[in-house]
Structures are given as C-alpha cells and as structure tokens.
mmCIF file of C-alpha atoms in Angstrom:
data_model
loop_
_atom_site.group_PDB
_atom_site.id
_atom_site.type_symbol
_atom_site.label_atom_id
_atom_site.label_comp_id
_atom_site.label_asym_id
_atom_site.label_seq_id
_atom_site.Cartn_x
_atom_site.Cartn_y
_atom_site.Cartn_z
ATOM 1 C CA UNK A 1281 -59.172 -24.758 -30.208
ATOM 2 C CA UNK A 1282 -61.103 -21.537 -30.076
ATOM 3 C CA UNK A 1283 -64.745 -21.717 -30.226
ATOM 4 C CA UNK A 1284 -66.760 -18.814 -31.123
ATOM 5 C CA UNK A 1285 -70.250 -18.509 -29.647
ATOM 6 C CA UNK A 1286 -72.729 -16.474 -31.928
ATOM 7 C CA UNK A 1287 -74.429 -14.229 -29.558
ATOM 8 C CA UNK A 1288 -77.462 -11.881 -30.300
ATOM 9 C CA UNK A 1289 -76.137 -8.424 -31.352
ATOM 10 C CA UNK A 1290 -79.277 -6.619 -32.142
ATOM 11 C CA UNK A 1291 -82.828 -6.761 -32.745
ATOM 12 C CA UNK A 1292 -85.439 -4.774 -34.251
ATOM 13 C CA UNK A 1293 -89.123 -4.294 -33.052
ATOM 14 C CA UNK A 1294 -91.938 -2.362 -34.974
ATOM 15 C CA UNK A 1295 -95.390 -1.973 -33.257
ATOM 16 C CA UNK A 1296 -98.402 -1.068 -35.284
ATOM 17 C CA UNK A 1297 -100.191 2.051 -33.193
ATOM 18 C CA UNK A 1298 -102.097 3.151 -36.321
ATOM 19 C CA UNK A 1299 -105.842 4.044 -35.899
ATOM 20 C CA UNK A 1300 -107.545 0.968 -37.474
ATOM 21 C CA UNK A 1301 -105.155 0.422 -40.218
ATOM 22 C CA UNK A 1302 -103.121 -2.659 -41.186
ATOM 23 C CA UNK A 1303 -99.427 -1.667 -41.843
ATOM 24 C CA UNK A 1304 -97.399 -3.130 -44.403
ATOM 25 C CA UNK A 1305 -93.584 -3.610 -43.177
ATOM 26 C CA UNK A 1306 -90.858 -4.639 -45.567
ATOM 27 C CA UNK A 1307 -87.331 -4.633 -44.000
ATOM 28 C CA UNK A 1308 -83.887 -5.754 -45.376
ATOM 29 C CA UNK A 1309 -80.247 -5.680 -44.986
ATOM 30 C CA UNK A 1310 -77.423 -6.151 -47.671
ATOM 31 C CA UNK A 1311 -77.706 -9.818 -47.144
ATOM 32 C CA UNK A 1312 -81.121 -10.489 -45.871
ATOM 33 C CA UNK A 1313 -84.450 -9.537 -47.574
ATOM 34 C CA UNK A 1314 -87.123 -10.356 -44.802
ATOM 35 C CA UNK A 1315 -89.955 -9.797 -47.022
ATOM 36 C CA UNK A 1316 -93.183 -7.892 -46.757
ATOM 37 C CA UNK A 1317 -95.444 -8.546 -43.675
ATOM 38 C CA UNK A 1318 -99.179 -7.202 -42.928
ATOM 39 C CA UNK A 1319 -99.036 -6.264 -39.152
ATOM 40 C CA UNK A 1320 -102.640 -5.700 -37.738
ATOM 41 C CA UNK A 1321 -103.229 -2.707 -35.285
ATOM 42 C CA UNK A 1322 -101.731 -3.277 -31.821
ATOM 43 C CA UNK A 1323 -99.551 -6.335 -33.341
ATOM 44 C CA UNK A 1324 -95.656 -6.249 -33.284
ATOM 45 C CA UNK A 1325 -93.003 -7.796 -35.852
ATOM 46 C CA UNK A 1326 -89.794 -8.675 -34.127
ATOM 47 C CA UNK A 1327 -86.430 -10.230 -35.378
ATOM 48 C CA UNK A 1328 -82.888 -10.541 -34.078
ATOM 49 C CA UNK A 1329 -79.756 -11.111 -35.552
ATOM 50 C CA UNK A 1330 -76.130 -12.269 -34.522
ATOM 51 C CA UNK A 1331 -72.846 -10.230 -34.837
ATOM 52 C CA UNK A 1332 -71.024 -9.102 -38.059
ATOM 53 C CA UNK A 1333 -67.653 -9.475 -37.037
ATOM 54 C CA UNK A 1334 -66.584 -6.970 -39.454
ATOM 55 C CA UNK A 1335 -69.146 -4.459 -38.516
ATOM 56 C CA UNK A 1336 -71.482 -2.746 -40.647
ATOM 57 C CA UNK A 1337 -74.958 -4.436 -39.943
ATOM 58 C CA UNK A 1338 -77.614 -2.197 -41.166
ATOM 59 C CA UNK A 1339 -81.570 -2.883 -41.354
ATOM 60 C CA UNK A 1340 -83.760 -0.318 -43.386
ATOM 61 C CA UNK A 1341 -87.555 -0.645 -43.623
ATOM 62 C CA UNK A 1342 -90.143 0.567 -45.885
ATOM 63 C CA UNK A 1343 -93.785 0.911 -44.458
ATOM 64 C CA UNK A 1344 -96.810 1.532 -46.225
ATOM 65 C CA UNK A 1345 -100.579 2.308 -45.201
ATOM 66 C CA UNK A 1346 -102.907 2.923 -47.743
ATOM 67 C CA UNK A 1347 -101.596 5.636 -49.947
ATOM 68 C CA UNK A 1348 -98.697 6.755 -47.452
ATOM 69 C CA UNK A 1349 -95.115 5.525 -47.317
ATOM 70 C CA UNK A 1350 -92.080 5.872 -44.756
ATOM 71 C CA UNK A 1351 -88.373 4.506 -45.427
ATOM 72 C CA UNK A 1352 -86.011 4.511 -42.360
ATOM 73 C CA UNK A 1353 -82.786 2.788 -41.034
ATOM 74 C CA UNK A 1354 -84.195 0.616 -38.334
ATOM 75 C CA UNK A 1355 -81.044 -0.638 -36.927
ATOM 76 C CA UNK A 1356 -77.172 0.405 -37.591
ATOM 77 C CA UNK A 1357 -74.383 -1.454 -36.015
ATOM 78 C CA UNK A 1358 -72.168 1.195 -33.918
ATOM 79 C CA UNK A 1359 -75.167 3.736 -33.723
ATOM 80 C CA UNK A 1360 -76.775 3.627 -30.264
ATOM 81 C CA UNK A 1361 -80.185 2.771 -30.799
ATOM 82 C CA UNK A 1362 -82.532 0.130 -29.269
ATOM 83 C CA UNK A 1363 -84.198 -0.686 -32.579
ATOM 84 C CA UNK A 1364 -87.601 -0.365 -30.946
ATOM 85 C CA UNK A 1365 -90.141 1.541 -33.317
ATOM 86 C CA UNK A 1366 -93.754 2.638 -32.792
ATOM 87 C CA UNK A 1367 -95.915 3.380 -35.904
ATOM 88 C CA UNK A 1368 -98.604 6.104 -35.240
ATOM 89 C CA UNK A 1369 -100.682 7.932 -37.614
ATOM 90 C CA UNK A 1370 -98.161 10.798 -37.932
ATOM 91 C CA UNK A 1371 -95.051 8.753 -38.302
ATOM 92 C CA UNK A 1372 -92.435 6.438 -36.526
ATOM 93 C CA UNK A 1373 -91.314 7.044 -33.192
ATOM 94 C CA UNK A 1374 -88.197 5.304 -31.792
ATOM 95 C CA UNK A 1375 -86.783 5.228 -28.166
ATOM 96 C CA UNK A 1376 -83.366 5.876 -26.633
ATOM 97 C CA UNK A 1377 -83.374 8.116 -23.648
ATOM 98 C CA UNK A 1378 -86.378 9.797 -24.761
ATOM 99 C CA UNK A 1379 -89.110 9.184 -27.408
ATOM 100 C CA UNK A 1380 -88.327 10.807 -30.772
ATOM 101 C CA UNK A 1381 -89.933 11.100 -34.340
ATOM 102 C CA UNK A 1382 -87.861 9.204 -36.866
ATOM 103 C CA UNK A 1383 -89.629 9.805 -40.088
ATOM 104 C CA UNK A 1384 -93.066 11.327 -40.985
ATOM 105 C CA UNK A 1385 -95.475 9.826 -43.581
ATOM 106 C CA UNK A 1386 -95.068 10.780 -47.155
ATOM 107 C CA UNK A 1387 -97.471 10.336 -50.294
ATOM 108 C CA UNK A 1388 -95.612 8.869 -53.350
#
C-alpha cells in the first residue's frame, strides 16, 4: 500500500504597509475563491495550500484601496517566487533575492 502525505507546497503572504489605509484583498485560484478581506495597516493575510499533482497551481489577487486597484499573480507553481508581498502607497513589492516592484496602482 502506498500512502501519499499531503505536504505544504506553497503559501502566500500579503502585508499592508499603506499609509493609514485599509486594504481590500480578494484572491482566488481556478478552484478556490478566498473571498474579500479587509486588511488593516500593518496587518497580514496569509494562506498555504497543498501540492497539485498535475501542476498549474495559480493564485491571483485583486487589491483595492479607495479609488485605486491592482491585479497580479501572487503565486504560480513552477515559477520561482516566495509568495511574499508588501503593499505600499506606490504599489505591490515582492521578494526573491532582491525586492522588486510587481505592480503599480491604477485607477478604474
């Protein structure tokens, strides 16, 4: 008998570093809609997930603050990223070996 243990494959962390603004975070994958969450200044939202044996795990997020919006891929299986994001007044920053600007705010 073969027993396959579900191990943690990945995780996503989004931290609100905005100046005195509540951040609305709505993330989803093809199979899971995590819903919209209000994240206070200095607070973090985090989730982890198990492996997709066929590959292709992808989470994308829409962020909103006042009249500004950002959409970006927060995690993609097979693409080297840490899934760690910091939201600032000028956009979303991620980390790998260095900090980089992933997306800038837009107005609808």
